[in-house]
Coordinates of C-alpha atoms in Angstrom, one line a residue:
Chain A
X26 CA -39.9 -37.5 24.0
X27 CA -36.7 -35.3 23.1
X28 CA -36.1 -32.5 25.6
X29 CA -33.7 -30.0 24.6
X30 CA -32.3 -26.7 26.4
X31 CA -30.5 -23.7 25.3
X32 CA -28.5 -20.6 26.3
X33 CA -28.3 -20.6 29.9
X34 CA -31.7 -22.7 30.8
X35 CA -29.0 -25.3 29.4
X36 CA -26.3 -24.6 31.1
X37 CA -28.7 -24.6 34.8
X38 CA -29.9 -27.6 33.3
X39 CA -26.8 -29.3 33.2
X40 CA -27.5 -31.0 29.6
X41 CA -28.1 -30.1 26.4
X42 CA -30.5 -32.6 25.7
X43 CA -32.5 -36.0 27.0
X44 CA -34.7 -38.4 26.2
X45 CA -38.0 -38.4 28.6
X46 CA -40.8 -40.5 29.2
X47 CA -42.9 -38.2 31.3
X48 CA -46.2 -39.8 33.1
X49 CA -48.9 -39.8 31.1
X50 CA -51.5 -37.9 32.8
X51 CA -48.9 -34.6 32.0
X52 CA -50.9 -32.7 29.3
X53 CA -49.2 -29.7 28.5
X54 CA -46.0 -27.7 29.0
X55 CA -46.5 -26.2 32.1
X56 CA -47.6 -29.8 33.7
X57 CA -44.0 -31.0 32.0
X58 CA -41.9 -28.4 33.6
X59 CA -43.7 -29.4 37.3
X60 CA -42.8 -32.8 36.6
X61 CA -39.2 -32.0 35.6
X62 CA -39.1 -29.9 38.2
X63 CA -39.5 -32.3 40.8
X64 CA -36.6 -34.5 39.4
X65 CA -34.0 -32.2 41.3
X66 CA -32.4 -29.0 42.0
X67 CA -30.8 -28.1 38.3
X68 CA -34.1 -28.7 36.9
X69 CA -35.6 -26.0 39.9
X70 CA -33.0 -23.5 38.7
X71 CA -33.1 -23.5 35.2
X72 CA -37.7 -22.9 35.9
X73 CA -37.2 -21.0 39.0
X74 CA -38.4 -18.0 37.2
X75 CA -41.6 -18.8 34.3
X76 CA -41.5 -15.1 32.9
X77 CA -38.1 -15.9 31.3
X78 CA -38.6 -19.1 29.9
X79 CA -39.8 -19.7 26.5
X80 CA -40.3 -23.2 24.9
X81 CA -40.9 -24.4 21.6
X82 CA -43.0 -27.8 20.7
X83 CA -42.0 -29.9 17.0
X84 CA -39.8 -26.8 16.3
X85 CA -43.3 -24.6 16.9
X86 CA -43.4 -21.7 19.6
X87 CA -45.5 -22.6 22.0
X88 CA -46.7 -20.9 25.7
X89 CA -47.3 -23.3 28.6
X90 CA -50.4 -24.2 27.6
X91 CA -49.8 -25.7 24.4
X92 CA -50.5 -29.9 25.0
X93 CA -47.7 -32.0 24.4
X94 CA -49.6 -34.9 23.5
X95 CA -47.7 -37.3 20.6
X96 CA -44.8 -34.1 20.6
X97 CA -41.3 -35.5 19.4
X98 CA -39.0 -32.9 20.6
X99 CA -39.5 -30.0 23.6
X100 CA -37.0 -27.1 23.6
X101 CA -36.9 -24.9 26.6
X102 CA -35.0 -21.1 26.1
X103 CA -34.7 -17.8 27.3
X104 CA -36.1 -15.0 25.2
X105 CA -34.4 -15.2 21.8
X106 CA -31.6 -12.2 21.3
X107 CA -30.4 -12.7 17.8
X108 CA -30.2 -10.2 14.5
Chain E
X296 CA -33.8 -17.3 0.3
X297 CA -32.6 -18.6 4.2
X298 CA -28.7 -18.9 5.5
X299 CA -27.6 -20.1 8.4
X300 CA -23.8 -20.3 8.7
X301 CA -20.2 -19.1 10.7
X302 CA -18.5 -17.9 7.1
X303 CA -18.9 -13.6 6.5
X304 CA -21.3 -12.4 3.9
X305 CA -20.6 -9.7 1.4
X306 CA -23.5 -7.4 1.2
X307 CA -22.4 -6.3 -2.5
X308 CA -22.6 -10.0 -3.8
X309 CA -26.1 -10.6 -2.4
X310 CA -27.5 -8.2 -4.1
X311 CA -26.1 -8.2 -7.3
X312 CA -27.3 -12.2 -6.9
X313 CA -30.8 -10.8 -6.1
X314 CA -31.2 -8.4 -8.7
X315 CA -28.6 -10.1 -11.5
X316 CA -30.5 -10.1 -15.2
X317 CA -34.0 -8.6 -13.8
X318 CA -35.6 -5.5 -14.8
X319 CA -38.4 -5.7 -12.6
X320 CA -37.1 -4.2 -9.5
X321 CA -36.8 -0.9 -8.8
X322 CA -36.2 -0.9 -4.9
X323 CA -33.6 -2.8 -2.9
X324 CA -33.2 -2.9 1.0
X325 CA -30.6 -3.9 3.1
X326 CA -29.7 -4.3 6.7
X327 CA -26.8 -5.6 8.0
X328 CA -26.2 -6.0 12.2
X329 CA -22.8 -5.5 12.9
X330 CA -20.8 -6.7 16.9
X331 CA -20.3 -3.5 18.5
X332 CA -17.6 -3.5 20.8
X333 CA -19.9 -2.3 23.9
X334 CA -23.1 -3.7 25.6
X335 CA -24.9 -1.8 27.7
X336 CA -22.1 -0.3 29.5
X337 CA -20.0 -2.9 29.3
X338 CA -16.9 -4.0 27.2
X339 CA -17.2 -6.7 24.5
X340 CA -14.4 -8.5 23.2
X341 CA -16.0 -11.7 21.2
X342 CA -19.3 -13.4 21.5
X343 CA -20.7 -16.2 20.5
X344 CA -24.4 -16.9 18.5
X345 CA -25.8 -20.2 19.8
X346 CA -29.1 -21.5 17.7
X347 CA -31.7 -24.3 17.5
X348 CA -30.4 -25.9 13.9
X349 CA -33.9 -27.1 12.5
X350 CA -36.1 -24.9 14.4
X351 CA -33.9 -21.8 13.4
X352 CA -34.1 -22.7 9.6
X353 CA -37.9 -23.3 10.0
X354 CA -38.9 -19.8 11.9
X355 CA -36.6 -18.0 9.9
X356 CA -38.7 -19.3 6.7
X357 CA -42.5 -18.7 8.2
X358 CA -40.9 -15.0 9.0
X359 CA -39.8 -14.4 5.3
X360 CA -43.3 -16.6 3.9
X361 CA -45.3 -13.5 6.4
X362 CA -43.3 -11.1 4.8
X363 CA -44.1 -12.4 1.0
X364 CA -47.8 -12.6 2.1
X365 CA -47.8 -9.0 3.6
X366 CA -45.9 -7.2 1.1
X367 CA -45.4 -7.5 -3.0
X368 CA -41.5 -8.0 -2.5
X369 CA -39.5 -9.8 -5.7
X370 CA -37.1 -11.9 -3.6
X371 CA -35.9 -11.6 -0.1
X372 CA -32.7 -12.8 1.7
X373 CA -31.8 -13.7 4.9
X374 CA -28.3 -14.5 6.5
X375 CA -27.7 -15.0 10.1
X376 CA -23.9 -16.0 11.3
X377 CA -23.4 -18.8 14.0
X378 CA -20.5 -19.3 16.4
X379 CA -17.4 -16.9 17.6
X380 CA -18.1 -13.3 16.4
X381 CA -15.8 -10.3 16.9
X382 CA -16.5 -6.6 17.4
X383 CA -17.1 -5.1 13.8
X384 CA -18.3 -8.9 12.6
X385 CA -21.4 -9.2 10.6
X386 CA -24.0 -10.9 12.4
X387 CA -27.1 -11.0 10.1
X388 CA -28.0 -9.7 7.0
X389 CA -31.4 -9.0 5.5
X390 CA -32.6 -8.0 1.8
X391 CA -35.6 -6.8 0.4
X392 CA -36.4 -6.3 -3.3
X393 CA -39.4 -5.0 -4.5
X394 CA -40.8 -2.7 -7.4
X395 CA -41.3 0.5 -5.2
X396 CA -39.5 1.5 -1.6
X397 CA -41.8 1.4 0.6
X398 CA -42.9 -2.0 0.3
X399 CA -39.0 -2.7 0.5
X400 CA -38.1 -0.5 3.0
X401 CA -41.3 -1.6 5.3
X402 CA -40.8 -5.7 4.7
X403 CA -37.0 -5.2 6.0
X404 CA -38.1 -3.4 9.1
X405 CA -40.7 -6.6 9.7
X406 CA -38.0 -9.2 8.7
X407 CA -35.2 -7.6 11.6
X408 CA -38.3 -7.0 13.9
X409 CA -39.6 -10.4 13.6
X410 CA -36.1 -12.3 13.5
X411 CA -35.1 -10.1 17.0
X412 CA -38.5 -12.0 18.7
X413 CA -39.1 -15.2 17.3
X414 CA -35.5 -16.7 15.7
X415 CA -34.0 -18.6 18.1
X416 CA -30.5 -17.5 18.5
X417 CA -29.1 -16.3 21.9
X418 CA -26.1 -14.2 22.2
X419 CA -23.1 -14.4 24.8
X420 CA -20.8 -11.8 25.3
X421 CA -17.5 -11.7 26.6
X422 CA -15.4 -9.2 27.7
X423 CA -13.1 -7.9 31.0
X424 CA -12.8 -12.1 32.5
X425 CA -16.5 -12.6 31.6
X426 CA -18.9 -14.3 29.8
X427 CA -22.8 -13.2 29.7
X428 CA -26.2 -14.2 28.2
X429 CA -27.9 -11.4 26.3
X430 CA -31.1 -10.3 28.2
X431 CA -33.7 -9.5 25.4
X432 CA -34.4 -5.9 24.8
X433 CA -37.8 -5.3 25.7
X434 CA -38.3 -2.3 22.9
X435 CA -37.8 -5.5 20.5
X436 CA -41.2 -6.7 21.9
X437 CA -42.8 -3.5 20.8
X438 CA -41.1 -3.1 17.8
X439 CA -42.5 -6.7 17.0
X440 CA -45.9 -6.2 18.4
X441 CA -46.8 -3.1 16.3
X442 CA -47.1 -5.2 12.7
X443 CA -49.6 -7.8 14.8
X444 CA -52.8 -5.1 13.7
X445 CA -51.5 -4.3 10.4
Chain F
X268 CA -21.1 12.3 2.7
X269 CA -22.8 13.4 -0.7
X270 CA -21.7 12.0 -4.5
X271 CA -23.3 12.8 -7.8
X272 CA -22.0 11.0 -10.5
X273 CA -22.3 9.3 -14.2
X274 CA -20.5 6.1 -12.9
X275 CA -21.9 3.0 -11.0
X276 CA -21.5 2.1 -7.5
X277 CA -21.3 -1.3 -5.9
X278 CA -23.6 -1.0 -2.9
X279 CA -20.8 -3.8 -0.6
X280 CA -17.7 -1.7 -1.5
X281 CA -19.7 1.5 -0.2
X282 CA -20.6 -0.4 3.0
X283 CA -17.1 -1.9 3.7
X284 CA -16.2 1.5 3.5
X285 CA -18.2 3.7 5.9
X286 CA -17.7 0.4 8.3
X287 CA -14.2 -0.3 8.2
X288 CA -12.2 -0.7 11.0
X289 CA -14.9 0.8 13.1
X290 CA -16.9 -1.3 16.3
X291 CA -19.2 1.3 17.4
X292 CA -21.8 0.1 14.3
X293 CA -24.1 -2.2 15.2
X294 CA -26.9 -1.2 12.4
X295 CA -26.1 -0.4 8.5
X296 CA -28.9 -0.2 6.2
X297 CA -28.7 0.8 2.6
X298 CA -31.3 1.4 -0.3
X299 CA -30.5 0.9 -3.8
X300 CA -33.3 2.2 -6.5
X301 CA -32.7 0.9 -9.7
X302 CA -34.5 1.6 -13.3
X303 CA -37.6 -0.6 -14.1
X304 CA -38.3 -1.6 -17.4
X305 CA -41.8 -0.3 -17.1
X306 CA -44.0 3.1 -15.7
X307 CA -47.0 2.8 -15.0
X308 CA -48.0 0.9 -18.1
X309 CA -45.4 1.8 -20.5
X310 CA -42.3 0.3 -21.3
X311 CA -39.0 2.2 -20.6
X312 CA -35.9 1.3 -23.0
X313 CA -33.6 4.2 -21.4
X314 CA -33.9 7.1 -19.0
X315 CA -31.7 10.1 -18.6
X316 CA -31.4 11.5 -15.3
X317 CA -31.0 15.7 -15.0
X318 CA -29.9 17.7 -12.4
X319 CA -29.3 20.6 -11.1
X320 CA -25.3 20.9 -10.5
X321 CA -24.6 23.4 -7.7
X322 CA -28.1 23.0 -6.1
X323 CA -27.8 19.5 -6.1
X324 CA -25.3 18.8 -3.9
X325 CA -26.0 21.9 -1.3
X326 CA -29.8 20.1 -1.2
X327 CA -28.4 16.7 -0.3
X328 CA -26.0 17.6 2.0
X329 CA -29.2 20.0 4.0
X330 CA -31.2 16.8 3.6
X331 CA -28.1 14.8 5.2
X332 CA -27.6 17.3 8.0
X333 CA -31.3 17.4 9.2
X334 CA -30.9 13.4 9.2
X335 CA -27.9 13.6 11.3
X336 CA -29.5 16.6 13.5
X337 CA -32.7 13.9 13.9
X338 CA -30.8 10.4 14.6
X339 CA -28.0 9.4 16.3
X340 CA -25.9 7.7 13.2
X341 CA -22.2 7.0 12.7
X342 CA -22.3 7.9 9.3
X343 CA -24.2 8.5 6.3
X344 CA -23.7 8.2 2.3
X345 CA -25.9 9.3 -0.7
X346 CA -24.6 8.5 -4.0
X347 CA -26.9 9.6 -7.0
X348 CA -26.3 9.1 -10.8
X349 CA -27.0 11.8 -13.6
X350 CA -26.9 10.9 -17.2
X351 CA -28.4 8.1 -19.2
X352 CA -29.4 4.6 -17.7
X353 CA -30.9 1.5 -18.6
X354 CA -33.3 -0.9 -16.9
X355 CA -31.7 -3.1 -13.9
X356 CA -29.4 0.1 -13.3
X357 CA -28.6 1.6 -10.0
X358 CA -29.9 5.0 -9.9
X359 CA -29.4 5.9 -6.1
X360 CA -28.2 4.4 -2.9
X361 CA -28.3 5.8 0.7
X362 CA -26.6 4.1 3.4
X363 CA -26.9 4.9 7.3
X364 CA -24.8 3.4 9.8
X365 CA -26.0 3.7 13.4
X366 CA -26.0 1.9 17.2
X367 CA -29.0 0.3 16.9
X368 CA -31.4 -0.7 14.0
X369 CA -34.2 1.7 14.8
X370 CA -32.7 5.2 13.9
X371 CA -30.7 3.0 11.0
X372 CA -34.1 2.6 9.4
X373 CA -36.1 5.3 9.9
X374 CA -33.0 7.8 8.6
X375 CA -32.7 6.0 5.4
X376 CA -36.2 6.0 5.0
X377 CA -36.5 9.7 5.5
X378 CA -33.7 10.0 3.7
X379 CA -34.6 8.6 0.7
X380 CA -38.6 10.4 1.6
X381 CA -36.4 14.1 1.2
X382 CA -34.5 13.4 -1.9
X383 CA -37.7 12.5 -3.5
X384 CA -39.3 15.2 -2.8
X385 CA -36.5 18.3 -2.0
X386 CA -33.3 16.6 -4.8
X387 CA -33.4 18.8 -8.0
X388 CA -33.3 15.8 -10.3
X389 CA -36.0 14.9 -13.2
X390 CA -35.8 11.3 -15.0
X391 CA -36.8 11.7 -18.8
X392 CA -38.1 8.2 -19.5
X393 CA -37.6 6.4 -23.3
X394 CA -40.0 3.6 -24.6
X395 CA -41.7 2.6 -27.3
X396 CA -40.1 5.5 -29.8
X397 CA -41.3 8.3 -27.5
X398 CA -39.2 10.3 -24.7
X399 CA -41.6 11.7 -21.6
X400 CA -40.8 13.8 -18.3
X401 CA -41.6 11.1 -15.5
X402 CA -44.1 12.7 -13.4
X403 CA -44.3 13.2 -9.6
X404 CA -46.2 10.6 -7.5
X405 CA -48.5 12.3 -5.0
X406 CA -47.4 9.3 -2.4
X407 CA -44.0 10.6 -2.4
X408 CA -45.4 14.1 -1.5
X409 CA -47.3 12.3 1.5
X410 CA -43.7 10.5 2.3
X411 CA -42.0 13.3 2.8
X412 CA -44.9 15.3 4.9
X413 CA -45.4 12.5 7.5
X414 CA -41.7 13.4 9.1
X415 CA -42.5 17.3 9.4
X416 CA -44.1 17.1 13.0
X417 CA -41.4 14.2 14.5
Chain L
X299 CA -29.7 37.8 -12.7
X300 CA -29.0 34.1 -14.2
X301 CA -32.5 32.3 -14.7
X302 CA -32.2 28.7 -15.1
X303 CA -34.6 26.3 -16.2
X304 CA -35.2 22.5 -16.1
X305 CA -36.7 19.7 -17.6
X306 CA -39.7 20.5 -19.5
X307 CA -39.6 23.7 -18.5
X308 CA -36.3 24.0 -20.4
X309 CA -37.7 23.0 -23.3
X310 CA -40.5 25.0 -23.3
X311 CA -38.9 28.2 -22.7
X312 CA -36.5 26.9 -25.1
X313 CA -33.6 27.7 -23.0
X314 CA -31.1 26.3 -20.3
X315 CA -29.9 29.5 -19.4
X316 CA -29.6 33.8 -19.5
X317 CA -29.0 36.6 -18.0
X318 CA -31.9 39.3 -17.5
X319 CA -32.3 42.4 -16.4
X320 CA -35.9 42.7 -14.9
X321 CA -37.7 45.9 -13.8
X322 CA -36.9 47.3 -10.6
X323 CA -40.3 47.7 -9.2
X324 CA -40.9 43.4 -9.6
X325 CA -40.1 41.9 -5.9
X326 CA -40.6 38.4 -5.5
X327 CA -41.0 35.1 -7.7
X328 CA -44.8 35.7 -8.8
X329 CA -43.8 39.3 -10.2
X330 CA -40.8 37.8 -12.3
X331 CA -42.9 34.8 -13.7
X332 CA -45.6 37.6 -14.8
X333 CA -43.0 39.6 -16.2
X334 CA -41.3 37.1 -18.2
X335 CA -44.7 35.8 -20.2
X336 CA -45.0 38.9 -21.3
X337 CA -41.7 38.5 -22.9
X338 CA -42.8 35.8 -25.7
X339 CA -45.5 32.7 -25.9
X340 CA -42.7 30.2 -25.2
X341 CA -42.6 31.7 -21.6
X342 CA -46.3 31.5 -21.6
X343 CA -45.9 27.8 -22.7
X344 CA -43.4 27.3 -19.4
X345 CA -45.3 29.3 -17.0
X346 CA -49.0 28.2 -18.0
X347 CA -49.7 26.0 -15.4
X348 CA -48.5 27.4 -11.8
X349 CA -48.9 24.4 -9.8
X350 CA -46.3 22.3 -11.7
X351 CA -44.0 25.0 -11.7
X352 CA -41.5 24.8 -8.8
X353 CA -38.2 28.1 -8.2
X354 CA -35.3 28.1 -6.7
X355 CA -33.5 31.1 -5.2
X356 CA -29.6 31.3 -5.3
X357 CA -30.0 27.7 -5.0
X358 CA -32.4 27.1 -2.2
X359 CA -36.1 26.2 -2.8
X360 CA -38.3 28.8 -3.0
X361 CA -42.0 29.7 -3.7
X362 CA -44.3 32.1 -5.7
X363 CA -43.9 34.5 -2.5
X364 CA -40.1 34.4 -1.9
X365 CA -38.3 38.2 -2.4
X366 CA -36.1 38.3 -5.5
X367 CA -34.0 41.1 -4.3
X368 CA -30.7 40.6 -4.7
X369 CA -30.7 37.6 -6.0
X370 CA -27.7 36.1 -8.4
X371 CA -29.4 32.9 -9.8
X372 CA -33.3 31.6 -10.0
X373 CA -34.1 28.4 -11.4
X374 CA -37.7 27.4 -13.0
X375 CA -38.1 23.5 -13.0
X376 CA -40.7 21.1 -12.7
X377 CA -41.7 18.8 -9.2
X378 CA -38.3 16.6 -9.2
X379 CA -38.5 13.1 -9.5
X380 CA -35.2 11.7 -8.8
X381 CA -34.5 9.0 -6.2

C-alpha cells in the first residue's frame, strides 16, 4: 500500500511518500493512522490533531471510517486551500 | 474541459475558444483568482500551489461532471496554476457558458465553491523571512455546504 | 466605469486592464451575453440594439454606484453595444474585481439583474423575414426584485 | 417639453421626437398620457395598453404618478430588454 502526504502533514511526516504493509486486522483509516502512529514521533505530530486532517483513498475523499481493504494508494492532507 | 499547469492563462483566449463558431450561447461566466499581496494581515511576497497530480485532475472533473448534471451549461472550463505564484498572478480560472445567465452565473459560483473544498491544492505563502500553510477559510465550508440541498 | 458603444470588446483585454499592475485583487469575474440564434422558438438572423443616449449612461453609472455602495470591489466595468448584431456576438460584458470571490459574484450578478431591468435599451429581433420588439421576461423582473431588501 | 419615445412605442406614435406645449392645469405623467391620445389615434395606438408603457423624467425613471412640473424632457418606451 502507497501512502502519500502533503502540505505540512508531509513536511511533520518527514516524507512525501512510502510503501506500507500495515497488519492485517487494520480495517479502515482511522485504525491506519493508530498504527502509523505508533511507528514514532513524526508520525505523532503530523496526527496529533484529527480535526485537521483529511485523507483521500484510490484518489477518492474519504473520512476515517472509509475501509482500506485492497486500497492502492492513501493520501493524508490538511484541509484543501486552492482556487 | 480540465487544466492543470504552472504557464498563465489568458481569460480573452478561453473564451473566444469556448464560444468560437457557436450560436447557441447566449451567457458566458468567468472567474479568475488573482495572488493578492496580503493574507490576513500579513505581507505576501510569492507562494507556492502544491497538488495531488492524479487525484487533482480526477476531483476537478467529478466537480465540472456535478456541475453539467445540475445545470444546462454548453461547455465549462477550468484552469488551476501549480508552483511559484507572485502577487497579481492568476491562480485559477473558471468558465461557464450556457444559453441564459443564471444558469451561468449559478454553475460558476458551484465550480469556485466546490474547487475551494474538495480540489486538493494547498497554498504556502511567503513573505517578511517566512513561509506558511494556508489555513482553510471556514466561510468556504458554508459556501460549499449550501448547494448540498439544492 | 460605464461604455456604450457600436464596436466589440475582447472580454481578456478588458480584464488585463482593470487588473494591471494592481495586487490588492484577488477575485475578477466577468459576464459576457452574446446573441443566440434563436428566441423562444424562432430563429433570429440579426438584432438591432436601441437605446436611450443621455439616459443610458446616467442609468448605468446609478446602477454601478449602488454596486459599489453594496460591495467592497476594486473596480467595476460595463461595456454595452447599440446598433446591429449577429448571432455569436457580444452584446454586454460586466466585470467586478474584488478581495474575495463572494462580493465578486454577487455584484456582477446584480449588476447584470439592474441593467436588465433599469438600462433603457430594447433589442429588435430579425428571423425568418419578419422584425419583432423582443419582449421582457417576467424572471428578469423577479432578478432584479430579490436584491431590494439585502 | 421634449417627449421622446422608444421602441415600439416610436413607431406607433410615429415619432422619435417633439416639442409640446401641454396645458397648464395637467401635473403628472397620467395627465400628459391622457392628454396626448386625445391628440390623434396613433397616440392612442402608443398609449393603449398602460402596463407595457414605461416614462422617464429628465432622464430618470418614472411612473404614471411622477409630477411633470418643470420638466425639460419625458420619454415613453416600452419594458427594456437590453443585457
Amino acid at each position: 500500500m502507497k501512502l502519500l502526504y502533503f502540505a505540512w502533514v508531509k513536511q511533520k511526516a518527514g516524507t512525501a511518500e512510502e510503501d506500507v504493509v500495515p497488519p492485517a486486522d487494520i480495517r479502515d483509516v482511522n485504525g491506519l493512522i493508530t498504527w502509523l502512529k505508533t511507528r514514532g514521533d513524526r508520525y505523532e505530530a503530523a496526527f496529533a490533531d484529527l480535526d485537521i486532517i483529511r485523507c483521500a483513498v484510490d484518489q477518492e475523499h474519504g473520512d476515517l471510517n472509509t475501509p482500506i481493504a485492497g486500497a492502492m494508494e492513501i493520501a493524508f492532507f490538511p484541509p484543501v486551500t486552492g482556487g | 474541459m480540465i487544466r492543470v499547469q504552472a504557464e498563465d492563462f489568458d481569460v480573452g483566449a478561453e473564451v473566444a475558444a469556448l464560444t468560437r463558431g457557436r450560436t447557441d450561447i447566449g451567457a458566458v461566466v468567468t472567474f479568475s483568482g488573482l495572488v493578492r499581496d496580503v493574507s490576513g494581515d500579513q505581507a505576501v511576497t510569492s507562494m507556492q500551489l502544491e497538488h495531488y497530480p492524479g487525484m487533482t485532475e480526477k476531483e476537478l472533473a467529478r466537480i465540472e461532471a456535478e456541475a453539467h448534471a445540475r445545470w444546462p451549461l454548453q461547455a465549462t472550463l477550468i484552469v488551476h496554476r501549480v508552483g511559484e505564484l507572485k502577487p497579481g498572478d492568476n491562480i485559477v480560472l473558471v468558465v461557464t457558458a450556457s444559453a441564459h445567465r443564471e444558469a451561468a452565473f449559478e454553475a460558476a459560483t458551484f465550480l469556485m465553491d466546490y474547487l475551494k473544498t474538495r480540489a486538493p491544492f494547498w497554498k504556502r505563502e511567503e513573505g517578511q523571512g517566512e513561509a506558511r500553510w494556508v489555513d482553510a477559510r471556514e466561510n468556504d465550508g458554508k459556501a460549499a455546504a449550501r448547494w448540498k440541498h439544492r
